[in-house]
Coordinates of C-alpha atoms (C1' of nucleotides) in Angstrom, one line a residue:
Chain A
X175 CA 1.1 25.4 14.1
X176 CA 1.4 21.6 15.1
X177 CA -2.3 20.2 15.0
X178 CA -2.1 16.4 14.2
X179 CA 0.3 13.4 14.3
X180 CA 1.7 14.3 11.1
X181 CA 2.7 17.4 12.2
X182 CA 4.5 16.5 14.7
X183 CA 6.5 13.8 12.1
X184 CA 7.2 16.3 9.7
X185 CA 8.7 18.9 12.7
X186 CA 10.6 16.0 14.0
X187 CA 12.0 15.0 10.8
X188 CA 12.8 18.5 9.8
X189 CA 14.7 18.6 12.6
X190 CA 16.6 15.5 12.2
X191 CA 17.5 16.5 8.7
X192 CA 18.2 19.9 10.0
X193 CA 20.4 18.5 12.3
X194 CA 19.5 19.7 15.6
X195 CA 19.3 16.3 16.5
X196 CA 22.7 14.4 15.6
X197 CA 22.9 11.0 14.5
X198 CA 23.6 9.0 17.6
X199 CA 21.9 11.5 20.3
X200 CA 18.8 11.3 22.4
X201 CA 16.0 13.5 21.6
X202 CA 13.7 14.7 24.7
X203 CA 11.2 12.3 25.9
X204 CA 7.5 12.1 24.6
X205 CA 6.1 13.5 27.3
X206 CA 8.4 17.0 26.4
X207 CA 8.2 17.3 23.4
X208 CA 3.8 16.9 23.8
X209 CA 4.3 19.9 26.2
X210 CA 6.6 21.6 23.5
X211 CA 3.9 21.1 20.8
X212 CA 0.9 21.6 22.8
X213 CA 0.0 17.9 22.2
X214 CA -0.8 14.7 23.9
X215 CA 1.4 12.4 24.4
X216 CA -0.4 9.8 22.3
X217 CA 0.3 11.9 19.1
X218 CA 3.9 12.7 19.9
X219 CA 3.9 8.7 20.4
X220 CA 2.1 7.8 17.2
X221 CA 4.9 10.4 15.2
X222 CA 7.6 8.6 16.7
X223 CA 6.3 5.2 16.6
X224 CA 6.0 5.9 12.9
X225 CA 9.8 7.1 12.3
X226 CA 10.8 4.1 14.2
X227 CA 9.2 2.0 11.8
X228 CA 10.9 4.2 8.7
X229 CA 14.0 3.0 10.7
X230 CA 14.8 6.9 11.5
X231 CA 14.8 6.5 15.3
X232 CA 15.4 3.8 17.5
X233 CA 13.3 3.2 20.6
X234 CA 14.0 1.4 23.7
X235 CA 12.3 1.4 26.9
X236 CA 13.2 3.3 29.6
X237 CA 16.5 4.3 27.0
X238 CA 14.8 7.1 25.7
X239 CA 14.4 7.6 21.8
X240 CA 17.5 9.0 19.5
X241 CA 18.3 9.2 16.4
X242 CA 19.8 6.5 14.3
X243 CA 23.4 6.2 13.6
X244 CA 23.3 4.2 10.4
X245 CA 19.7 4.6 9.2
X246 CA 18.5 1.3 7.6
X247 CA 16.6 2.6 4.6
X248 CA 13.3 0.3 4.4
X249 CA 11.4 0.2 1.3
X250 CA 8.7 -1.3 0.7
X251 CA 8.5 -3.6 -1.8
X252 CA 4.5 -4.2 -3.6
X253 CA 4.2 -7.4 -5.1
X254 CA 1.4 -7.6 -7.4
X255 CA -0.3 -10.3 -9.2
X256 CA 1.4 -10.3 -12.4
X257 CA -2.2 -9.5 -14.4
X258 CA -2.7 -6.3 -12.5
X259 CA 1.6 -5.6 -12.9
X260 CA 1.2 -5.9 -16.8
X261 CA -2.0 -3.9 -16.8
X262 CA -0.5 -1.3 -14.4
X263 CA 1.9 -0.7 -17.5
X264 CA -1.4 -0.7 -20.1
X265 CA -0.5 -3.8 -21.5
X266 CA -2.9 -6.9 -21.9
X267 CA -2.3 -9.8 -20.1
X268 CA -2.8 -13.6 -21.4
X269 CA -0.8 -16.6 -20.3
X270 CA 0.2 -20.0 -21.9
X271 CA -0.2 -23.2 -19.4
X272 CA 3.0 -24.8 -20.9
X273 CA 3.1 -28.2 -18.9
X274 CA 1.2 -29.6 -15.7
X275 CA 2.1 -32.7 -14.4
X276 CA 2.9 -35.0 -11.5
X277 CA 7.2 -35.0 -10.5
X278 CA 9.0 -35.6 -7.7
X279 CA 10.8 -32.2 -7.8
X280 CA 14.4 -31.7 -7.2
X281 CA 16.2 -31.9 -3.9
X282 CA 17.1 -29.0 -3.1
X283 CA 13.4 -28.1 -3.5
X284 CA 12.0 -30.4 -2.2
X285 CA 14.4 -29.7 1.0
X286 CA 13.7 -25.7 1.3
X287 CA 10.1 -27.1 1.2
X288 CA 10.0 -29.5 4.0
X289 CA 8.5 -32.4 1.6
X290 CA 9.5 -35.7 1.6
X291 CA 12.5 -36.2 -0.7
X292 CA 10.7 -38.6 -3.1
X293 CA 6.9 -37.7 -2.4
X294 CA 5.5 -36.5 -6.1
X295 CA 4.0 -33.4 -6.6
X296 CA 2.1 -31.1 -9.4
X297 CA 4.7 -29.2 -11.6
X298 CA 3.3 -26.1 -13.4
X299 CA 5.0 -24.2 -16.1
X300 CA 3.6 -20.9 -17.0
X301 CA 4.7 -18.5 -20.0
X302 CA 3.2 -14.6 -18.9
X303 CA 2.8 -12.2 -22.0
X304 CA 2.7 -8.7 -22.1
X305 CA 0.9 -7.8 -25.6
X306 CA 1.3 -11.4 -27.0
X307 CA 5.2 -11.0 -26.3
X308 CA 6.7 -13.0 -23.5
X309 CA 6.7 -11.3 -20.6
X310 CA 7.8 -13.9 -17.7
X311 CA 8.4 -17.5 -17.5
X312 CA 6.6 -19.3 -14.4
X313 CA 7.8 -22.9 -13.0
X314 CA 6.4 -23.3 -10.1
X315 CA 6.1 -26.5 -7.1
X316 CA 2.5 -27.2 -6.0
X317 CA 1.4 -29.7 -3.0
X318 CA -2.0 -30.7 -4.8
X319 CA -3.0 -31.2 -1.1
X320 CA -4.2 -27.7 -0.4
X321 CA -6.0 -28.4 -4.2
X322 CA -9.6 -28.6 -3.7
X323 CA -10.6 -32.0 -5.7
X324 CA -11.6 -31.8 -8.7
X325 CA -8.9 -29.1 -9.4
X326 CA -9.3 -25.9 -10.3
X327 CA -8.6 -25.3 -14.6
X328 CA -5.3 -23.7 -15.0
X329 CA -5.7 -23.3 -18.2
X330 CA -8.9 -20.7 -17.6
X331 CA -7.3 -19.0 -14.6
X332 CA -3.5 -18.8 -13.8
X333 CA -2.2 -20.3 -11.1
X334 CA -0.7 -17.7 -9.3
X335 CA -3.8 -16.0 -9.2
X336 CA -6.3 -19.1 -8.4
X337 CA -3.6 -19.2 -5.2
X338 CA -4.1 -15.4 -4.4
X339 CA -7.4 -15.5 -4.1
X340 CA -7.9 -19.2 -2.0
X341 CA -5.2 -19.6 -0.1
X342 CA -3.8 -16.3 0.2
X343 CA -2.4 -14.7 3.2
X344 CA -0.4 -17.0 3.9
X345 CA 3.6 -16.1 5.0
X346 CA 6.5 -16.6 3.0
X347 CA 9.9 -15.5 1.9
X348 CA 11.2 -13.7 -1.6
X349 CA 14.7 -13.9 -3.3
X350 CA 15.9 -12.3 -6.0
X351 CA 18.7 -12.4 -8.3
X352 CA 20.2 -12.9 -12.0
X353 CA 20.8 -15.3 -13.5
X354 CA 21.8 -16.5 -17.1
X355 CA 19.2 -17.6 -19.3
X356 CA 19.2 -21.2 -19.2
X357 CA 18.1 -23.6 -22.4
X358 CA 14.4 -23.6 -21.7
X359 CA 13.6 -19.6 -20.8
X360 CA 16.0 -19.1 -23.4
X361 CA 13.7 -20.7 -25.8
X362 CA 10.2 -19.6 -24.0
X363 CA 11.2 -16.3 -23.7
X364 CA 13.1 -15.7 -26.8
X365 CA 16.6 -14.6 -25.9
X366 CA 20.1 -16.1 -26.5
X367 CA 20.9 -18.6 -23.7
X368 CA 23.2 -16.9 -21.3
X369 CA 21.0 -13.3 -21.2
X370 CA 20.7 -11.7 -18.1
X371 CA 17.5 -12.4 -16.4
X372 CA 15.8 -11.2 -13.5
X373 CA 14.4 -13.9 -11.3
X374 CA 12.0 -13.9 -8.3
X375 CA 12.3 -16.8 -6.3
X376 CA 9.1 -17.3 -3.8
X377 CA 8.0 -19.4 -1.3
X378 CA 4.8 -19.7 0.6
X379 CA 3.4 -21.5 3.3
X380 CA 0.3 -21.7 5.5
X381 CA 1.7 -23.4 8.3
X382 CA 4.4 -25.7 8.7
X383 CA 4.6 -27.0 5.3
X384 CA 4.7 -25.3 2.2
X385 CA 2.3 -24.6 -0.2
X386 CA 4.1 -24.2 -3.6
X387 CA 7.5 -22.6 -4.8
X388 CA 7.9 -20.3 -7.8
X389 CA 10.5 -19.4 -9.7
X390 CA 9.4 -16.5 -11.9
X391 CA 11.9 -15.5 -14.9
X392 CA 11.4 -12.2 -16.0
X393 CA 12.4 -11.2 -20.2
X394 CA 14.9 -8.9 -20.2
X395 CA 14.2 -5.2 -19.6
X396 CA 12.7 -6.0 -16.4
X397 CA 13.6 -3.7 -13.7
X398 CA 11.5 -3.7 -9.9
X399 CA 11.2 0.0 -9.0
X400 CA 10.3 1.4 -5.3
X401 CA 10.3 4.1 -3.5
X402 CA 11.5 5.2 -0.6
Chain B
X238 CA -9.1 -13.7 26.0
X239 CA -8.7 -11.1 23.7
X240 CA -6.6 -8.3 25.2
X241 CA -4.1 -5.9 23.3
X242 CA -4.6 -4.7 19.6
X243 CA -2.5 -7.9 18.7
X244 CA -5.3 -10.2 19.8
X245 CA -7.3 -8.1 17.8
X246 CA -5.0 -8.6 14.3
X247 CA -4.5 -12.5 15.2
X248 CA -8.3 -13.1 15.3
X249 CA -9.1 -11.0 12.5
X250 CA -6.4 -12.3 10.4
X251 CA -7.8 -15.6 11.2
X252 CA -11.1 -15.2 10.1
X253 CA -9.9 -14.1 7.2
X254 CA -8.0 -17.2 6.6
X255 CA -10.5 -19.1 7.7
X256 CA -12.5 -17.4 4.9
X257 CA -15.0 -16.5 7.5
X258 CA -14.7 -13.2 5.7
X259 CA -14.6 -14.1 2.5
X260 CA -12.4 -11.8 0.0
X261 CA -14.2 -8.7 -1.3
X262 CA -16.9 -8.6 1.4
X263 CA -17.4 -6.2 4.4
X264 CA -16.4 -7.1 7.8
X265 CA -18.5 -5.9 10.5
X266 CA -17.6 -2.3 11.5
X267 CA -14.9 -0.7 14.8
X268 CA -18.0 -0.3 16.7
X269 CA -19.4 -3.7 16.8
X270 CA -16.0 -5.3 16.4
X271 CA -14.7 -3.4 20.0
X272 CA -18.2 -4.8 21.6
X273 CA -17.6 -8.0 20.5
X274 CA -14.0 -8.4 21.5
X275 CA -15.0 -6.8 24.8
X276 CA -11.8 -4.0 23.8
X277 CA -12.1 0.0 23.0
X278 CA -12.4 1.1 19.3
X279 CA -9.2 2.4 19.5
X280 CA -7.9 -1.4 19.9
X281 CA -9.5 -2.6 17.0
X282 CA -8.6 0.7 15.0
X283 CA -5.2 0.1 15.8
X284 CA -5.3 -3.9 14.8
X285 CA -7.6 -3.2 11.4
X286 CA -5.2 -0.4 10.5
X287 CA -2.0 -2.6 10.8
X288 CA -3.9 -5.1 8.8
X289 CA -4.7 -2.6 5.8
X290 CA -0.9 -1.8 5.8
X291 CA 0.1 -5.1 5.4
X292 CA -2.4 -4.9 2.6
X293 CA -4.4 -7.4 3.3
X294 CA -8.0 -4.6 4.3
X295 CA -9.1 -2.0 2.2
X296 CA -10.8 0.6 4.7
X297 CA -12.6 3.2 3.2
X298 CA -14.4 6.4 5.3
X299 CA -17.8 5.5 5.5
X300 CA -17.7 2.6 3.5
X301 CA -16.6 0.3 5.6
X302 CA -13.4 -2.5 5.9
X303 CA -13.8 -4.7 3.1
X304 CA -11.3 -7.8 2.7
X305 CA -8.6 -7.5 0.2
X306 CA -9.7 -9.1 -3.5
X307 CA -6.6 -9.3 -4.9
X308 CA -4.2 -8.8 -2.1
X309 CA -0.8 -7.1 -3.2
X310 CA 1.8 -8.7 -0.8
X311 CA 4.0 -5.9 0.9
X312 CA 7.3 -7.0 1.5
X313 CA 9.8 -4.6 3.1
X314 CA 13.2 -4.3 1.9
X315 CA 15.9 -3.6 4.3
X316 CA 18.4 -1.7 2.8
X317 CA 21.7 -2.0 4.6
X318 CA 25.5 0.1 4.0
X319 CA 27.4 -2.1 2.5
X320 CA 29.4 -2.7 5.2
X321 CA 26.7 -3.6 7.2
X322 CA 26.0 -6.1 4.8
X323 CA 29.0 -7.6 4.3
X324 CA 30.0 -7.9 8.0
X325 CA 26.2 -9.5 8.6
X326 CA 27.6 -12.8 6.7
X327 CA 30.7 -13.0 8.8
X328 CA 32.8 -11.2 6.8
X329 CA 35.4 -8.5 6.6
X330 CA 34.5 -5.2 4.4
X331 CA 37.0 -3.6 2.8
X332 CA 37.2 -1.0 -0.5
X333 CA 39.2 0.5 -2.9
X334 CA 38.4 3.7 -4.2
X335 CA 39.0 3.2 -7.8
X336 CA 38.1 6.9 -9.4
X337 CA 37.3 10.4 -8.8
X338 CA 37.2 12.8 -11.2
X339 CA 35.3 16.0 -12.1
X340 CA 33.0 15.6 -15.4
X341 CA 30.2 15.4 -17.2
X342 CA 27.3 12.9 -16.4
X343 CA 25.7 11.0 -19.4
X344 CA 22.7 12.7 -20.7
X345 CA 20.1 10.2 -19.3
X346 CA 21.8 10.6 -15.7
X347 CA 21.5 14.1 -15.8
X348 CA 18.4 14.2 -17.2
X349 CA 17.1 11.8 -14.4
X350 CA 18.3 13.7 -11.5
X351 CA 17.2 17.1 -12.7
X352 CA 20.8 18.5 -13.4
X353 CA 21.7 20.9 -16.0
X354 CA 22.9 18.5 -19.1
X355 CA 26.2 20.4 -19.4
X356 CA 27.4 20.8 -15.8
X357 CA 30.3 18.8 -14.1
X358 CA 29.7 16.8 -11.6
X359 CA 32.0 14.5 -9.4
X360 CA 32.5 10.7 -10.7
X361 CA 33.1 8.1 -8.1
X362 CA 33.9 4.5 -8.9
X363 CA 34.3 1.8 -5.9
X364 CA 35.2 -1.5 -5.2
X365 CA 33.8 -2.8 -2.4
X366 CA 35.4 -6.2 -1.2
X367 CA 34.5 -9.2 1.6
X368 CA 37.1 -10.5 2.7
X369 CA 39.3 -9.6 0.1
X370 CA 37.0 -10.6 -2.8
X371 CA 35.2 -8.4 -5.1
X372 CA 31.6 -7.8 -3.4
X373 CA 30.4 -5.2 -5.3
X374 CA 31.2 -2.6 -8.0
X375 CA 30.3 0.9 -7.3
X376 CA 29.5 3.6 -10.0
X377 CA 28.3 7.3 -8.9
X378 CA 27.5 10.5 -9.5
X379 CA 27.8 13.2 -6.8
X380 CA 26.5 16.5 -7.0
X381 CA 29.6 18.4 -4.7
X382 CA 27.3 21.3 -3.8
X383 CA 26.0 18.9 -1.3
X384 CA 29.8 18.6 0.4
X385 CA 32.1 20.7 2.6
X386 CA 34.6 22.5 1.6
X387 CA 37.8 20.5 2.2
X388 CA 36.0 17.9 0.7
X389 CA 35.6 14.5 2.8
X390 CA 38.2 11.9 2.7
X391 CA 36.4 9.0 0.3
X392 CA 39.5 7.5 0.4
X393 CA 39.1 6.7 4.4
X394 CA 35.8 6.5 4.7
X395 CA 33.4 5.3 2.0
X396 CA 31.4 7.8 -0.4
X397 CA 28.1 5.3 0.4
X398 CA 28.8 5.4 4.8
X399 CA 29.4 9.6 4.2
X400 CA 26.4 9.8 2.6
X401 CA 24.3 8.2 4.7
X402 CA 25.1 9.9 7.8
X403 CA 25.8 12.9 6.8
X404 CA 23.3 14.0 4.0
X405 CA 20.7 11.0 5.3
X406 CA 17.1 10.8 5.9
X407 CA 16.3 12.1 1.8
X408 CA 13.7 10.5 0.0
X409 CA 14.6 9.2 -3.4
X410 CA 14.0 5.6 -5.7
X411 CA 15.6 2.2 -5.9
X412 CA 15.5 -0.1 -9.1
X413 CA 17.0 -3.3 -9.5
X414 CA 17.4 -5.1 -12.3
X415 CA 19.6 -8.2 -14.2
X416 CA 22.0 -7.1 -16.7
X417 CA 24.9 -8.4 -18.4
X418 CA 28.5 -7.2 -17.8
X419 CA 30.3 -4.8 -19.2
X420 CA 33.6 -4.8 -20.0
X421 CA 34.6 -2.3 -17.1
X422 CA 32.7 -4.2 -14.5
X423 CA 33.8 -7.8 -15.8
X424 CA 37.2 -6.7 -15.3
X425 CA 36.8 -5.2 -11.6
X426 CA 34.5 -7.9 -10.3
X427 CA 36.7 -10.8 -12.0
X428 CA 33.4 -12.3 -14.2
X429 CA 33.2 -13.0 -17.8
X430 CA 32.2 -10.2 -19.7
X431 CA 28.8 -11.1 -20.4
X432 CA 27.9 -12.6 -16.9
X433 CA 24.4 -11.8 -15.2
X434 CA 24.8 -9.6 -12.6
X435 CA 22.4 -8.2 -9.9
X436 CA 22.2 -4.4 -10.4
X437 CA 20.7 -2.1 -7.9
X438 CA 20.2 2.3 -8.8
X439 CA 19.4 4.6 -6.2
X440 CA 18.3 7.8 -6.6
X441 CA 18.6 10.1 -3.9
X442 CA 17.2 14.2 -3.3
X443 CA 17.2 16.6 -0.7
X444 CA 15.0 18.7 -2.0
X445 CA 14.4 19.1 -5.7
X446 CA 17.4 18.2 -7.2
X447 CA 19.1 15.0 -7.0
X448 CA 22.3 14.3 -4.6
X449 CA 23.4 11.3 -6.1
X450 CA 22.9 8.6 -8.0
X451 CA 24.6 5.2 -7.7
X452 CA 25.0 1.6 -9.6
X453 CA 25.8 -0.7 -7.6
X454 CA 27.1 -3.7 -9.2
X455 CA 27.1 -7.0 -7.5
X456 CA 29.0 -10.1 -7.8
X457 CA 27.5 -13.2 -9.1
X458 CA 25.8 -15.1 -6.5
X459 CA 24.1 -12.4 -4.9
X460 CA 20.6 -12.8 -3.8
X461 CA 18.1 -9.7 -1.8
X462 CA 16.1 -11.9 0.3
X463 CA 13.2 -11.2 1.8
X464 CA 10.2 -12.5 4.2
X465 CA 6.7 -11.5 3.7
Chain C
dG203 C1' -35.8 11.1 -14.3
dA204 C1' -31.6 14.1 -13.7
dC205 C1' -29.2 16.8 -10.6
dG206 C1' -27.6 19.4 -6.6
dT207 C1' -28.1 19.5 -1.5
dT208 C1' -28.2 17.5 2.9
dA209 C1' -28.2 13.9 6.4
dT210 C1' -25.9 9.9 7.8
dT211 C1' -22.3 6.9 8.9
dA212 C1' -17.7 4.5 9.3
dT213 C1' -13.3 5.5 9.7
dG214 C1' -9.5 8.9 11.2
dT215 C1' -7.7 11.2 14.8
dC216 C1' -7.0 13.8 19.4
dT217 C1' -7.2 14.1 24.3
dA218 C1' -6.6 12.8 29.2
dT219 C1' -5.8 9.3 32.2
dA220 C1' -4.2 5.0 33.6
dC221 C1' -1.6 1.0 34.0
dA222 C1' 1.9 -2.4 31.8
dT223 C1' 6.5 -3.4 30.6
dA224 C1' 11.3 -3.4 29.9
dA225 C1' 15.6 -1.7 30.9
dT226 C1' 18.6 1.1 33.5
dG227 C1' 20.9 2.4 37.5
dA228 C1' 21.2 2.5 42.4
dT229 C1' 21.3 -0.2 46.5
dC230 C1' 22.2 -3.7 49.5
dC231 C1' 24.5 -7.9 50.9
dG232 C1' 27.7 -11.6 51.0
Chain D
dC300 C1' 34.2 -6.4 44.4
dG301 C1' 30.5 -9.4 42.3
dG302 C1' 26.0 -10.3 42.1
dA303 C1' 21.2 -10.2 43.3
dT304 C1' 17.3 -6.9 44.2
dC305 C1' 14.5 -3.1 43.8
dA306 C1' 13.2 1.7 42.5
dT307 C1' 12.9 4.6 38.7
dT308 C1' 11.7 6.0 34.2
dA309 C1' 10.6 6.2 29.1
dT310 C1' 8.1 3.9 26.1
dG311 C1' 4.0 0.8 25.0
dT312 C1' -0.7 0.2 25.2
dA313 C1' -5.7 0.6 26.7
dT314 C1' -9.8 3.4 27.5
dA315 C1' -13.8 6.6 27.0
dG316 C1' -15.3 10.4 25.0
dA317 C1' -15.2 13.7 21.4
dC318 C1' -14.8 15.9 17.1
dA319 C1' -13.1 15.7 12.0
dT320 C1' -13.5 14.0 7.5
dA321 C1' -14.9 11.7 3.5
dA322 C1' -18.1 9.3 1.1
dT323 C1' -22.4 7.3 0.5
dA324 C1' -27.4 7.5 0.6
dA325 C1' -31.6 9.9 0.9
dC326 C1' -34.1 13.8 -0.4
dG327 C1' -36.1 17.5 -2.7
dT328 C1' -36.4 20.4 -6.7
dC329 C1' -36.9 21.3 -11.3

DNA sequence: GACGTTATTATGTCTATACATAATGATCCG
DNA sequence: CGGATCATTATGTATAGACATAATAACGTC
């Protein structure tokens, strides 16, 4: 018995899976299949809608719906603050201002931000532990003008945090990658120079310039796990 | 003018910004929302829903819509074939199919996917190459109950493009992590044993029991990137 | 005051109907 | 035949009204 939207998903999906609907082919319009499942149409609509988004169907206008050839998996990736990651794990979290100081930051930087090439801004270094052990390394590229004035102590609250909570929801883009441990993490984090490291690489902006840049270096062992 | 469900999101997300609705407290509810936006419940359902997805509401049934404290950023990860990949930088995929064999997966493997610890399994090793250069090195296990008898041609067409139309639309779990190489992968991908190197694991199950399980291996310089 | 029960309430969802929009395919014209 | 125009059609979205559900708050009992 088909009741609600969900319904209707998980019949639609079964029979994707199952088959009965090839990659590649058309499935019957939303106004048939509500008839077939003694439905509305709005709830055949908000099944579909949602497989669309899973990147299971494609939908076009007046095209019809079918079924994807070469389903692009989406996962969904949750980026926490790193407090409530390392406490997720049962860990306590502490962190270790290392340096804070006015720089004009390096080109390329400077460049991906949309700041002036020599304009000076704050530098933060951050050292995350996990249990007292190093957990991540934090360097990060601040425009002290979204800073209220005086600042906000860093050293009380961490900076990614103090961000989260006053100029969050914002937009922005994430990389990541691995790298080799350079000199500095090497010694921060205490691994040979040249380990494998997992970096996230994060920028954020509120409008047209950027706020800050981070470049987070996990310790080794770090994996990010999602589903699917 | 507020019209559509969009409007809806922009002028809530804006208030939030604006810190109009300050994080943690409770926005006014559908009802008053939909009178004041001059729009049907539904609307602003469908616009405070979206929002909560993105993570940035917490809605609770008879609670109310509270604004996010801490909010975890959702960024969603497409996750491409390979080829796909490759060919959306402008370049031409290729691969070599460097192994297949019949044997037994490594305790932790087996353990993972919920296969018997003694049972063979097929062993599939790749190379997967853009325009002629090592791209990424492939490492799986393959449960053959889930192929046809003859089995497919993963010489012609690659184990990962099979897969994915063939036995798609499974759930399952993807890791990825920084490790060092090994010998075998230094050697295939043309690094320094040693080398950082972007690692990605999918899991992937039909049912109960694992299908396959993959490492993909990628060349130095790779980057997943994102937008939030 | 502690505890179980009930009323209340905000969100969650469904329905039926209507109109909007985009894309296709047919048609008409030069 | 090429190209512009228009009718058609499937999805996209809006609406009002209704009931479902979950969780809180109020209440009554002991």
């Amino acid at each position: 018995m088909i009741a609600g939207w969900e319904d209707v998903r998980a019949e639609v999906l079964r029979r994707i899976r199952a088959r009965l609907w090839a990659p590649g082919a058309l499935i019957p319009g939303e106004e048939a299949l509500a008839a077939e499942f003694g439905v509305a149409r709005a709830t055949v609509n908000r099944a579909l809608r949602d497989l669309a988004e899973a990147g299971l169907l494609e939908r076009r206008r007046k095209a019809g719906t079918r079924v994807a050839l070469l389903p692009v998996r989406r996962a969904t990736l949750e980026i926490p603050v790193i407090r409530q990651e390392v406490e997720a794990r049962g860990q306590s979290h502490s962190f270790r201002l290392l340096a804070m100081r006015m720089a004009v930051p390096p080109l390329p930087v400077a460049g991906q931000l949309g700041w002036a090439p020599d304009a000076e801004k704050l530098y933060l270094e951050t050292l995350h532990l996990a249990d007292g052990k190093p957990y991540a390394h934090e360097t990060r590229w601040l425009d002290p003008a979204h800073l209220p004035d005086p600042r906000p102590d860093f050293a009380a609250v961490s900076v990614n945090e103090w961000l989260v909570t006053h100029v969050a929801f914002a937009t922005g883009d994430i990389a990541f990658a691995a790298e080799a441990a350079d000199a500095r993490s090497a010694e921060v984090l205490g691994v040979a120079q040249g380990a494998a490291l997992f970096v996230t690489e994060r920028t954020t902006f509120t409008t047209e310039t950027a706020i800050t840049f981070v470049r987070l270096i996990h310790a080794p062992g770090y994996r990010m796990v999602t589903m699917v």
